[in-house]
Short mmCIF file of C-alpha atoms in Angstrom, two decimals:
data_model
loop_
_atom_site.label_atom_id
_atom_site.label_comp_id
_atom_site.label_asym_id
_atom_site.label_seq_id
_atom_site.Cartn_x
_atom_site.Cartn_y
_atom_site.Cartn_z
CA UNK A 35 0.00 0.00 0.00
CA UNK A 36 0.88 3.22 -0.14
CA UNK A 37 2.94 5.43 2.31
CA UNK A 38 0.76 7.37 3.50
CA UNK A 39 -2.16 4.60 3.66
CA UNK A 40 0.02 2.14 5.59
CA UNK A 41 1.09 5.47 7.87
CA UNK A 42 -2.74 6.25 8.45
CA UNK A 43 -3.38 2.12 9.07
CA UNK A 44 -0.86 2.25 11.86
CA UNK A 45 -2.06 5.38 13.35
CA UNK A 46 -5.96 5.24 13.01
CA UNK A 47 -7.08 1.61 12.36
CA UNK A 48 -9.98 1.31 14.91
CA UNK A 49 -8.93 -2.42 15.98
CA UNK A 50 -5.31 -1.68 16.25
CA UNK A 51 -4.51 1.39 15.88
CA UNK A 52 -1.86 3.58 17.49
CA UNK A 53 -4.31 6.36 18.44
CA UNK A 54 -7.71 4.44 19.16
CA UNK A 55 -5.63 1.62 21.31
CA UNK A 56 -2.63 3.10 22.72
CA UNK A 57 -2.15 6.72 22.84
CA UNK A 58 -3.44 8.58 26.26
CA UNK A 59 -3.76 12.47 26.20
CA UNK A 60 -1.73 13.79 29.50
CA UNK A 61 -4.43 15.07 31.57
CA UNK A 62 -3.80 16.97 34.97
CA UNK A 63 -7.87 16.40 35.89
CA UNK A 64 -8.68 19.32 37.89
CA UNK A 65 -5.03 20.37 38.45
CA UNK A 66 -3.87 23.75 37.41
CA UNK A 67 -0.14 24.83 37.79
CA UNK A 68 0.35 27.06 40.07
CA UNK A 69 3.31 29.01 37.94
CA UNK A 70 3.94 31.96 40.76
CA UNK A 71 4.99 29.67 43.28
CA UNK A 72 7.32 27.43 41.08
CA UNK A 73 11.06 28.40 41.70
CA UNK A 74 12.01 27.65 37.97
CA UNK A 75 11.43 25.44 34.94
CA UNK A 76 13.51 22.69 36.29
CA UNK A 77 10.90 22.76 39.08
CA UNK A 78 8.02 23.17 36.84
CA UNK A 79 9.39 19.74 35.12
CA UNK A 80 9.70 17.95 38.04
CA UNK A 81 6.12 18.90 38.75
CA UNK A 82 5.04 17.46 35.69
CA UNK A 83 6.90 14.43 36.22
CA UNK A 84 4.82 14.21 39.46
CA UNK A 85 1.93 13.95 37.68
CA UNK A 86 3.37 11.79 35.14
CA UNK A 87 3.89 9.47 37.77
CA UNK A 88 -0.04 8.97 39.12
CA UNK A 89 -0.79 7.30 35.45
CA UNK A 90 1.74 4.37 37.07
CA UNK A 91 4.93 2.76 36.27
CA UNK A 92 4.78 1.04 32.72
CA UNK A 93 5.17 -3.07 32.78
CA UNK A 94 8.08 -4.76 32.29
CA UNK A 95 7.31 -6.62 29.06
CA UNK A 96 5.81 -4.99 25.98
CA UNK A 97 5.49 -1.55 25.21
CA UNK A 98 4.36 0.99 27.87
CA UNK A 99 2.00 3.45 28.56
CA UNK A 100 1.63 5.79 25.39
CA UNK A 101 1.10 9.09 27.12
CA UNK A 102 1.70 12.57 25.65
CA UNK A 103 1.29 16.23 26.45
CA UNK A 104 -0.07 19.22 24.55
CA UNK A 105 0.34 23.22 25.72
CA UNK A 106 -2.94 23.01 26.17
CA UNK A 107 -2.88 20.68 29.15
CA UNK A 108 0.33 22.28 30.52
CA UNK A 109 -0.94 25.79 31.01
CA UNK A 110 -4.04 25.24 31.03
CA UNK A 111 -6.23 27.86 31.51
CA UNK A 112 -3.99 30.35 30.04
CA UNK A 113 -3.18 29.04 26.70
CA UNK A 114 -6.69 28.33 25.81
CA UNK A 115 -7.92 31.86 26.84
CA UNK A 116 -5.06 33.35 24.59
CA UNK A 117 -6.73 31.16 21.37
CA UNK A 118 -9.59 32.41 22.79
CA UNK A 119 -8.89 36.11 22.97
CA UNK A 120 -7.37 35.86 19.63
CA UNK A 121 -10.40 34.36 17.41
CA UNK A 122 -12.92 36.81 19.64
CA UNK A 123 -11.01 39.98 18.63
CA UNK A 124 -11.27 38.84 15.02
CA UNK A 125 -15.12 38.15 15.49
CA UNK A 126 -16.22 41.49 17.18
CA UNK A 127 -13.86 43.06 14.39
CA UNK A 128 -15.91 41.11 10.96
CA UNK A 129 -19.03 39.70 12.35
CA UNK A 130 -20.43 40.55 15.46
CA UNK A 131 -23.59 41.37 16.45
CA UNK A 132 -24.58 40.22 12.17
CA UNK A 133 -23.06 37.02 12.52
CA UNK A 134 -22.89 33.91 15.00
CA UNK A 135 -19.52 33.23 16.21
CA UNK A 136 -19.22 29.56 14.76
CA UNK A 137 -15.99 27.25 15.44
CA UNK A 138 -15.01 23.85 14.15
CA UNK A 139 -12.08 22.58 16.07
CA UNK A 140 -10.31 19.48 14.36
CA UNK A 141 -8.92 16.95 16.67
CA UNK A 142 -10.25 18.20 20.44
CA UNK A 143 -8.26 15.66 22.33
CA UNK A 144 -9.68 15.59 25.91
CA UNK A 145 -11.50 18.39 25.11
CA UNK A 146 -9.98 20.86 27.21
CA UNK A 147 -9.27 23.82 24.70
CA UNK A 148 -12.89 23.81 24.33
CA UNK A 149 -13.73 23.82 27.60
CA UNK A 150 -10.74 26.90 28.42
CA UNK A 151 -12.47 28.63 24.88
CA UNK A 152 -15.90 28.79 26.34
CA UNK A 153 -15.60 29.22 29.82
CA UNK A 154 -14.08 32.46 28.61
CA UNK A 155 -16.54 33.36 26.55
CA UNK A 156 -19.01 32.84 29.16
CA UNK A 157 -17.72 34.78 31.73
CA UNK A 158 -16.23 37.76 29.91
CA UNK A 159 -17.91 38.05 26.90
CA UNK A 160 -21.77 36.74 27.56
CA UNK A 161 -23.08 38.51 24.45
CA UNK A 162 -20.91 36.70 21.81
CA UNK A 163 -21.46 33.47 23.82
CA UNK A 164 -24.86 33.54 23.29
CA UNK A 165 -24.56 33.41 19.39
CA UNK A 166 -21.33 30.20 19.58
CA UNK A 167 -21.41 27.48 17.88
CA UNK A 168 -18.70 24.75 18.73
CA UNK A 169 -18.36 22.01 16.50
CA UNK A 170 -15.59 19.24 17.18
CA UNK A 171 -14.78 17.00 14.47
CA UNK A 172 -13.28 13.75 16.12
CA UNK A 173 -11.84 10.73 14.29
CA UNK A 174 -11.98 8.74 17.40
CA UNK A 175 -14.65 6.89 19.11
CA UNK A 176 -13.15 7.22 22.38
CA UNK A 177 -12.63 10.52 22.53
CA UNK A 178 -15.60 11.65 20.78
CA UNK A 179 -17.44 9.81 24.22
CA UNK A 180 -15.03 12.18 26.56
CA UNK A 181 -15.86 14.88 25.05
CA UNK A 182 -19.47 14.50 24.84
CA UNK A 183 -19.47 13.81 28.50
CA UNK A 184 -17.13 16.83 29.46
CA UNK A 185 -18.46 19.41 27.80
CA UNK A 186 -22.19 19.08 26.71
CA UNK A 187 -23.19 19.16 30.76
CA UNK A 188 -21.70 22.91 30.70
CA UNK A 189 -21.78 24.33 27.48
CA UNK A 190 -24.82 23.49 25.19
CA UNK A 191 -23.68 24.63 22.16
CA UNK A 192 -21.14 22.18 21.88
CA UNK A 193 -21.71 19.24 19.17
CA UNK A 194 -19.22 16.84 18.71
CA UNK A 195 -19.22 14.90 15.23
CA UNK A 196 -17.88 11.29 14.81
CA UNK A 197 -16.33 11.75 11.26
CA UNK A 198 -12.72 12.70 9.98
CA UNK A 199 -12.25 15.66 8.32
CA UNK A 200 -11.34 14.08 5.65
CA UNK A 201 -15.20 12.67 4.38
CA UNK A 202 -16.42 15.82 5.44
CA UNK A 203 -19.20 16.28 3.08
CA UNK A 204 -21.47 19.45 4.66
CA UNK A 205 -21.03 22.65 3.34
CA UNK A 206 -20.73 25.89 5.70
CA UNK A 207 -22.06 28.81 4.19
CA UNK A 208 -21.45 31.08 7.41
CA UNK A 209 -18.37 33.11 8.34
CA UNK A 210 -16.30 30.10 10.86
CA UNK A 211 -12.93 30.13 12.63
CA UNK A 212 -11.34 26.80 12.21
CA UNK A 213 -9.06 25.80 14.49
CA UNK A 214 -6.65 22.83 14.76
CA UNK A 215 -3.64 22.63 17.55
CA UNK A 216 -1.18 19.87 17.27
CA UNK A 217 -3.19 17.89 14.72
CA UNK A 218 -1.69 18.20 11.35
CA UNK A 219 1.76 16.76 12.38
CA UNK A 220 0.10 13.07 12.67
CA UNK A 221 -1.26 13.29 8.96
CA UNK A 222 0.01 10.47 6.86
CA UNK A 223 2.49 11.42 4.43
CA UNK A 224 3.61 10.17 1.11
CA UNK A 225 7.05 9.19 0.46
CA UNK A 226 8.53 9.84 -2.88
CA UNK A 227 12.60 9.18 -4.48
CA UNK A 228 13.70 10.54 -7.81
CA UNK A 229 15.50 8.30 -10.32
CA UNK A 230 18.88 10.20 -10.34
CA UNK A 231 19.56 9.69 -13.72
CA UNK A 232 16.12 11.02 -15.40
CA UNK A 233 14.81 13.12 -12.00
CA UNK A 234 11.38 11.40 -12.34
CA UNK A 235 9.50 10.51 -9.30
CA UNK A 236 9.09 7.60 -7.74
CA UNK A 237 6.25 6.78 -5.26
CA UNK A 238 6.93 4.46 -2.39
CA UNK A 239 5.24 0.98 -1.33
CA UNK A 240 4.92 -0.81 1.64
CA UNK A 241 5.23 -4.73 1.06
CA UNK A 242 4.87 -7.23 3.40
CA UNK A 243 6.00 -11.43 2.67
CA UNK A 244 5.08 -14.35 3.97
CA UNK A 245 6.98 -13.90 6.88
CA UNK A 246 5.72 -11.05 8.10
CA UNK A 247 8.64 -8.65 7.16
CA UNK A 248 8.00 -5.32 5.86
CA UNK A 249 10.00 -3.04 2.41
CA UNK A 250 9.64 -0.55 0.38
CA UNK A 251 9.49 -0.55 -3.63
CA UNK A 252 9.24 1.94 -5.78
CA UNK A 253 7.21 2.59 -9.01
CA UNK A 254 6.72 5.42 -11.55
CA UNK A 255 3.67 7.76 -10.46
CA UNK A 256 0.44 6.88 -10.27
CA UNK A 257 -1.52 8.10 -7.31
CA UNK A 258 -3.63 11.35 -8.71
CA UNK A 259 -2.73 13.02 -4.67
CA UNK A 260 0.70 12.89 -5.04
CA UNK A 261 0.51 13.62 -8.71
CA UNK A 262 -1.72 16.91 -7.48
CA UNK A 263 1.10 17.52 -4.92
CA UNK A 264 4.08 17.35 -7.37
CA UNK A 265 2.48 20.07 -9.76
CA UNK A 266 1.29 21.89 -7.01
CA UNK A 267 5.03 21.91 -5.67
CA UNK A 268 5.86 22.99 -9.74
CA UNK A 269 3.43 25.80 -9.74
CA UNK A 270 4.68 27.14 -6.26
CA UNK A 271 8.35 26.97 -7.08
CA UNK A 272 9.39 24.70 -4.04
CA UNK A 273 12.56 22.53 -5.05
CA UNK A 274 12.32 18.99 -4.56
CA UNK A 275 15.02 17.51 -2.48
CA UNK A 276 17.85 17.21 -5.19
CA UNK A 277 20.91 19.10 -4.70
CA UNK A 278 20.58 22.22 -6.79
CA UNK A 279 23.65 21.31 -8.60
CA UNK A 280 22.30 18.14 -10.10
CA UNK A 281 19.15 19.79 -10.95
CA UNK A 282 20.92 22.75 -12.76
CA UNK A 283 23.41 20.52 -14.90
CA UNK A 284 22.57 17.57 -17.04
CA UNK A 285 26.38 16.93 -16.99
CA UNK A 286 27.19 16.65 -13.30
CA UNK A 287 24.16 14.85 -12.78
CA UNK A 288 24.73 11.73 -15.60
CA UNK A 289 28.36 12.10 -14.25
CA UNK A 290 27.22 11.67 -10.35
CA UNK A 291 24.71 8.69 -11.44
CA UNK A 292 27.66 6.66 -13.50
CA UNK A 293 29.92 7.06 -10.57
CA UNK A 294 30.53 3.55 -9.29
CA UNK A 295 28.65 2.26 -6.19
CA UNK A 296 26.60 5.59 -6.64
CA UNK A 297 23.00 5.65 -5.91
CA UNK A 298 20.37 5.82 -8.43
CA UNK A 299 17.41 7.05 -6.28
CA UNK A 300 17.49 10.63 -4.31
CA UNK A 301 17.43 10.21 -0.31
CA UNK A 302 13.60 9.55 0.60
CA UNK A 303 11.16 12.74 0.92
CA UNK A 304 8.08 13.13 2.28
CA UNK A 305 5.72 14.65 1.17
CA UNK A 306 2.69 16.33 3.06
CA UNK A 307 -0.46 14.41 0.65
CA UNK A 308 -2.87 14.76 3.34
CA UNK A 309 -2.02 17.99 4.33
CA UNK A 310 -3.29 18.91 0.82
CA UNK A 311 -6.34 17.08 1.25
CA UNK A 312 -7.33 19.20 4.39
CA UNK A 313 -6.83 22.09 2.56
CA UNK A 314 -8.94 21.51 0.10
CA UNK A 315 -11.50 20.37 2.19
CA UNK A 316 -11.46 23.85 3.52
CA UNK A 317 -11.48 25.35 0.33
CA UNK A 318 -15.03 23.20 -0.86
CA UNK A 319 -16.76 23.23 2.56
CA UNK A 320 -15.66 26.21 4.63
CA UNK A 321 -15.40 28.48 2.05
CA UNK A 322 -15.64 31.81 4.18
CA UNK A 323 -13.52 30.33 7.16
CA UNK A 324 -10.39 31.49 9.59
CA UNK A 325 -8.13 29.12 9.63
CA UNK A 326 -5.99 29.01 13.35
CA UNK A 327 -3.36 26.38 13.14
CA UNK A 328 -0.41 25.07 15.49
CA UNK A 329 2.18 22.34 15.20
CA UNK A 330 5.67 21.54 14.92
CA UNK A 331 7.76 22.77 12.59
CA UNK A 332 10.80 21.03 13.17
CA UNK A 333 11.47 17.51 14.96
CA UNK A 334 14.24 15.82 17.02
CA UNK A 335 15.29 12.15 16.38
CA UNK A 336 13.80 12.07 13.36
CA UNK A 337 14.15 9.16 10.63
CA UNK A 338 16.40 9.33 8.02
CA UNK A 339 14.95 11.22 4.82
CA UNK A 340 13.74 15.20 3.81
CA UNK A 341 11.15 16.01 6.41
CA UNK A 342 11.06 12.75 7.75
CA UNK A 343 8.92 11.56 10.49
CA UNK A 344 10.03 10.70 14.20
CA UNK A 345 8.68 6.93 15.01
CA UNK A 346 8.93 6.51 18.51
CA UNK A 347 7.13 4.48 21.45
CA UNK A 348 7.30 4.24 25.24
CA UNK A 349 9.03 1.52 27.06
CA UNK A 350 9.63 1.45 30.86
CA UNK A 351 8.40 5.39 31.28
CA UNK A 352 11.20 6.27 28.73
CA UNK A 353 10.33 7.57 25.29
CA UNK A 354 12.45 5.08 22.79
CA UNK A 355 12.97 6.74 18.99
CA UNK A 356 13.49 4.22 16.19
CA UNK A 357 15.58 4.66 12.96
CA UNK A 358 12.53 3.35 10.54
CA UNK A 359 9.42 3.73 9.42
CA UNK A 360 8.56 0.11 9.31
CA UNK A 361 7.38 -0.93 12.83
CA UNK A 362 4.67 -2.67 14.48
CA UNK A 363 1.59 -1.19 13.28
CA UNK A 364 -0.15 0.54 16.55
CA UNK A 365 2.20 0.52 19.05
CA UNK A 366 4.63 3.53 17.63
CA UNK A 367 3.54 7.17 17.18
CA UNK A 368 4.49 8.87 13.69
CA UNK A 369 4.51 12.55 13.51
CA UNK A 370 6.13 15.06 11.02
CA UNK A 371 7.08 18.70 10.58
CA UNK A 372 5.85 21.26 8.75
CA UNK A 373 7.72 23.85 6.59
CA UNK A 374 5.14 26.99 7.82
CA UNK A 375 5.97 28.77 4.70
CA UNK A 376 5.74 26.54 2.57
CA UNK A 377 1.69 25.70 4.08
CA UNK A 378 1.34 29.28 4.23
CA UNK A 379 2.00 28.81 -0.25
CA UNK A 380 -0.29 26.66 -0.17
CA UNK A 381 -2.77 27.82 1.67
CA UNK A 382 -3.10 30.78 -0.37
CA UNK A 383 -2.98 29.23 -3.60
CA UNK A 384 -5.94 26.32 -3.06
CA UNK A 385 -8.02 29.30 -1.64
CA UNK A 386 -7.66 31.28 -4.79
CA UNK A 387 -8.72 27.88 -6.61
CA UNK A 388 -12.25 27.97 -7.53
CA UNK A 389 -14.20 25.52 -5.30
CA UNK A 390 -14.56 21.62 -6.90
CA UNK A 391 -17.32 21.60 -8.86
CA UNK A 392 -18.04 25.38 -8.49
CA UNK A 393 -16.83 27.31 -11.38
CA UNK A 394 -18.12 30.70 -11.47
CA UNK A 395 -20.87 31.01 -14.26
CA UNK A 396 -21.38 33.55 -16.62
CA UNK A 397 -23.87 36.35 -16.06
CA UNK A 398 -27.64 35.68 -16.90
CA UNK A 399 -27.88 39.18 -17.21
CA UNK A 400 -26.19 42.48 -17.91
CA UNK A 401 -23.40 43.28 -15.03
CA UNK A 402 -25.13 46.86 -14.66
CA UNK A 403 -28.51 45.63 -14.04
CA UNK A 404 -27.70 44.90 -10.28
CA UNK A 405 -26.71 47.31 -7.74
CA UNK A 406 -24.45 44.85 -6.02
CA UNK A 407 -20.31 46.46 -6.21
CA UNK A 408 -19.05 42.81 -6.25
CA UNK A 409 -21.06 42.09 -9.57
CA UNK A 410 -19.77 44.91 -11.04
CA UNK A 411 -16.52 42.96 -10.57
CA UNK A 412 -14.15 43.36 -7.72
CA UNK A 413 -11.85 45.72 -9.63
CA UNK A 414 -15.08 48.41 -10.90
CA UNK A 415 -13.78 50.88 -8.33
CA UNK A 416 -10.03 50.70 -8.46
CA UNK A 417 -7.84 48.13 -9.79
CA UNK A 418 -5.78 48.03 -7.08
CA UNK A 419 -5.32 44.96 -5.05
CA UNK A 420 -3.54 45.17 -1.63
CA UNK A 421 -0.65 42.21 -1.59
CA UNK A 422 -1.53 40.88 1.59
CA UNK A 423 -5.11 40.09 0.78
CA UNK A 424 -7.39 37.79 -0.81
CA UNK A 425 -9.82 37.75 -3.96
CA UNK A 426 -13.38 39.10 -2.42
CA UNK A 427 -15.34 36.04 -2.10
CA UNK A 428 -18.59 36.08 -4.10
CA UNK A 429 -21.37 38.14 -2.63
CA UNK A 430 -19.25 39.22 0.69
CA UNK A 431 -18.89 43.17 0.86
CA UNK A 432 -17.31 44.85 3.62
CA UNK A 433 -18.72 47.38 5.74
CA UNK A 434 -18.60 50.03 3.19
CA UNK A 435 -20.56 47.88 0.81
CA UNK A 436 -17.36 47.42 -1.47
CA UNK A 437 -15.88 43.67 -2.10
CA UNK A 438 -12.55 43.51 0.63
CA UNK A 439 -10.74 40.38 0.18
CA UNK A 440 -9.79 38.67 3.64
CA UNK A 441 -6.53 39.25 5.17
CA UNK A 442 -4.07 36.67 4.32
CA UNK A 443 -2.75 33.81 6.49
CA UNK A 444 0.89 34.71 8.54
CA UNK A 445 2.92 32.22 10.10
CA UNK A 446 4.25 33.21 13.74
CA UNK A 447 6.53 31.81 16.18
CA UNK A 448 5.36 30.18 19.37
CA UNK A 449 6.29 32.63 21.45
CA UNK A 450 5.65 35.85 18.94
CA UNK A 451 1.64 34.45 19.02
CA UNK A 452 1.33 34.11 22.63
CA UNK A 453 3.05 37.10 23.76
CA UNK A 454 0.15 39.08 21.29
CA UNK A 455 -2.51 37.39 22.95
CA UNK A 456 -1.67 35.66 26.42
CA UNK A 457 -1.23 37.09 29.59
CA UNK A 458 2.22 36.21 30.09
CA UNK A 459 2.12 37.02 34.26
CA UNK A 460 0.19 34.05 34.79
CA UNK A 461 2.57 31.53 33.64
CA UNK A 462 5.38 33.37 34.59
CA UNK A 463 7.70 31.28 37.49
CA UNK A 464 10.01 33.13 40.46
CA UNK A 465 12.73 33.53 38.63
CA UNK A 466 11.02 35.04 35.62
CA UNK A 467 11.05 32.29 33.49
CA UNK A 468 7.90 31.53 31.70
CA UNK A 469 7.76 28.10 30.26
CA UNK A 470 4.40 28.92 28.04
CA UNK A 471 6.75 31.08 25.83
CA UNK A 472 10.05 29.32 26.24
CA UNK A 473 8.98 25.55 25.73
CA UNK A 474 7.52 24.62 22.30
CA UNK A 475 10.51 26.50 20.35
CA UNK A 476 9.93 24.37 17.89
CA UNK A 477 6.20 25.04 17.55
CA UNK A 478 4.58 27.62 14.96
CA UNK A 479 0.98 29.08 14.23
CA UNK A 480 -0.66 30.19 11.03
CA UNK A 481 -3.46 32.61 11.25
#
């Protein structure tokens, strides 16, 4: 199978899956960090090894307990009330009092964003609250039942929807913020090689023999998503992982593949297929959205390859990384940076795509029979088009009446986003430190 289907197998298979069977969400319960009265960040860790420690010591055969942490459990309130202050300001700034405030959060995990999202809402903005609309979309059973149970008791509006995102087939014609923390980094990727002496790509397969063993093979193009990708990639200008050298000269490059014991396929890549699949799902069924995103951009012990993957599991309370990708289906995690500028290309460029299977149609009469600006064509008034925004969408004016593209998408470090919109004193320890900006240095948002 392919790559990214054996990848999405290991991770999401409902019988054996990695996420539906093994992986536990760090949860402090009812526990909130007390940052003021915490010396330092050695003593913060040590604090969170504490609680670590209640989930028990792993067993001594097989692998362990498969627990991980998110911000949003670790500074919990704070770093949900920062999300939350930042979507809000953008809300009461477009849409508010014309508009409900809708949300679809991808991924919830134990539900605890939510919760920090609307409990602020509630108690310092009433009036907005009043007009929210929280949708989760959860690809697990499990959690989809936790969540139900935490959060419908307190907030209402809450409806949590069994499906992945990507079979989302229901349209959203209202104004939405969609937010998804830590989620894209476990989408299954594709893994392509170039044949050194023509530079045409090769898409990986995952074999498995009679014994049980697994490989890789690798045949000419076929899959239309990575096909989509690879022109994409083209039409974007983003090299593929070749030296430039090899790329630039025909020469070097038969020279380099007729050198003896040389290799005649480019180091593995992968590439981000599903990524591209969420963004399109965007595009055709949240066509007026806000996208609020958050995940790693770069990785420690990864695998070999170009934006590879780190494979780990737990064994004995110690995380273990592995060198491949081919492990035990279920028992390993598999996550991947992202190159934020490269998303934020994109991004941009699906959302300028017309919609699948919505191609704008001509006129059924005269442009100056209507007294709408947009219809007049976005450019009637001045054919100027600020840089930093978007095409007007169809039939969305601005205040003034005239079309107004939305702002586009910026990518910002970790600690650039929450120092805009957290309150940094509450997180911040004795000796100054504050962990909620200085951890996750490897984290970025688009928004």
């Amino acid at each position: 199978m392919l790559v990214r289907d054996w990848i999405e197998d290991s991770l999401y298979n409902p019988n054996y899956g990695y996420f539906p069977k093994q992986a536990v969400i760090f949860d402090t319960q009812n526990i909130t960090f007390d940052f003021g009265r915490l010396r330092n960040s050695v003593e913060f860790q040590v604090e969170i090894g504490r609680q670590y420690a209640k989930y028990g010591a792993d067993e001594l055969q097989g692998p362990g307990r498969q627990i991980w942490h998110t911000p949003t459990e670790l500074f919990k309130p704070w770093y949900g009330i920062a999300l939350a202050k930042c979507l809000v300001s953008e809300y009461l700034l477009k849409y508010f009092p014309y508009q409900d405030f809708v949300i679809y959060e991808i991924g919830a995990g134990n539900g605890t964003l939510a919760m920090n999202i609307l409990d602020y809402l509630r108690s310092n903005h009433p009036e907005v609250y009043d007009r929210t609309r929280y949708h989760i979309i959860e690809i697990s059973e499990s959690l989809v039942k936790l969540q139900k149970k935490k959060l419908t008791p307190f907030h209402p509006c809450v409806k949590v929807i069994h499906k992945s995102i990507f079979r989302w087939d229901k349209k959203e014609p209202s104004p939405c913020f969609v937010v998804a923390m830590e989620v894209i980094d476990n989408f299954a990727h594709d893994m392509i090689r170039y044949d050194l002496r023509t530079l045409q790509p090769l898409q990986a397969l995952v074999t498995i023999d009679d014994r049980g063993d697994f490989d890789m093979i690798y045949v000419p193009v076929t899959d239309p998503l990575i096909s989509s990708f690879l022109k994409l990639r083209t039409q974007l200008a983003h090299p593929p992982a070749i030296p430039r050298l090899l790329r630039a000269s025909p020469a070097l490059l038969k020279a380099f593949s007729n050198l003896p014991f040389g290799p005649n396929l480019s180091q593995a890549e992968y590439i981000p297929t599903r990524l591209l699949s969420l963004l399109r799902t965007l595009r055709n069924h949240f066509p007026r959205h806000r996208l609020l995103l958050s995940d790693f951009s770069s990785v420690p012990d990864a695998i070999s390859g170009y934006n590879a993957p780190v494979v780990q599991t737990r064994f004995r309370n110690t995380t273990v990384p592995v060198t491949t990708l081919l492990v035990a289906q279920g028992f390993f995690d598999i996550f991947f940076p992202t190159d934020f500028t490269r998303l934020r290309d994109m991004y941009e460029h699906i959302l300028a795509e017309p919609a699948s299977g919505d191609l704008p149609e001509a006129p059924s009469t005269p442009r100056l029979a209507t007294s709408s600006p947009l219809a007049l064509g976005s450019d009637y008034f001045s054919s100027y088009h600020p840089s930093n925004r978007r095409k007007p969408v169809d039939g969305v004016t601005s205040a003034s009446g005239l079309p107004v593209g939305e702002r586009k998408s910026s990518v910002f470090t970790h600690a650039q986003f929450l120092s805009t919109y957290a309150d940094l004193q509450n997180t911040r320890l004795k000796s100054g430190e504050n962990p909620m900006l200085e951890f996750y240095q490897n984290v970025k948002f688009l928004f």
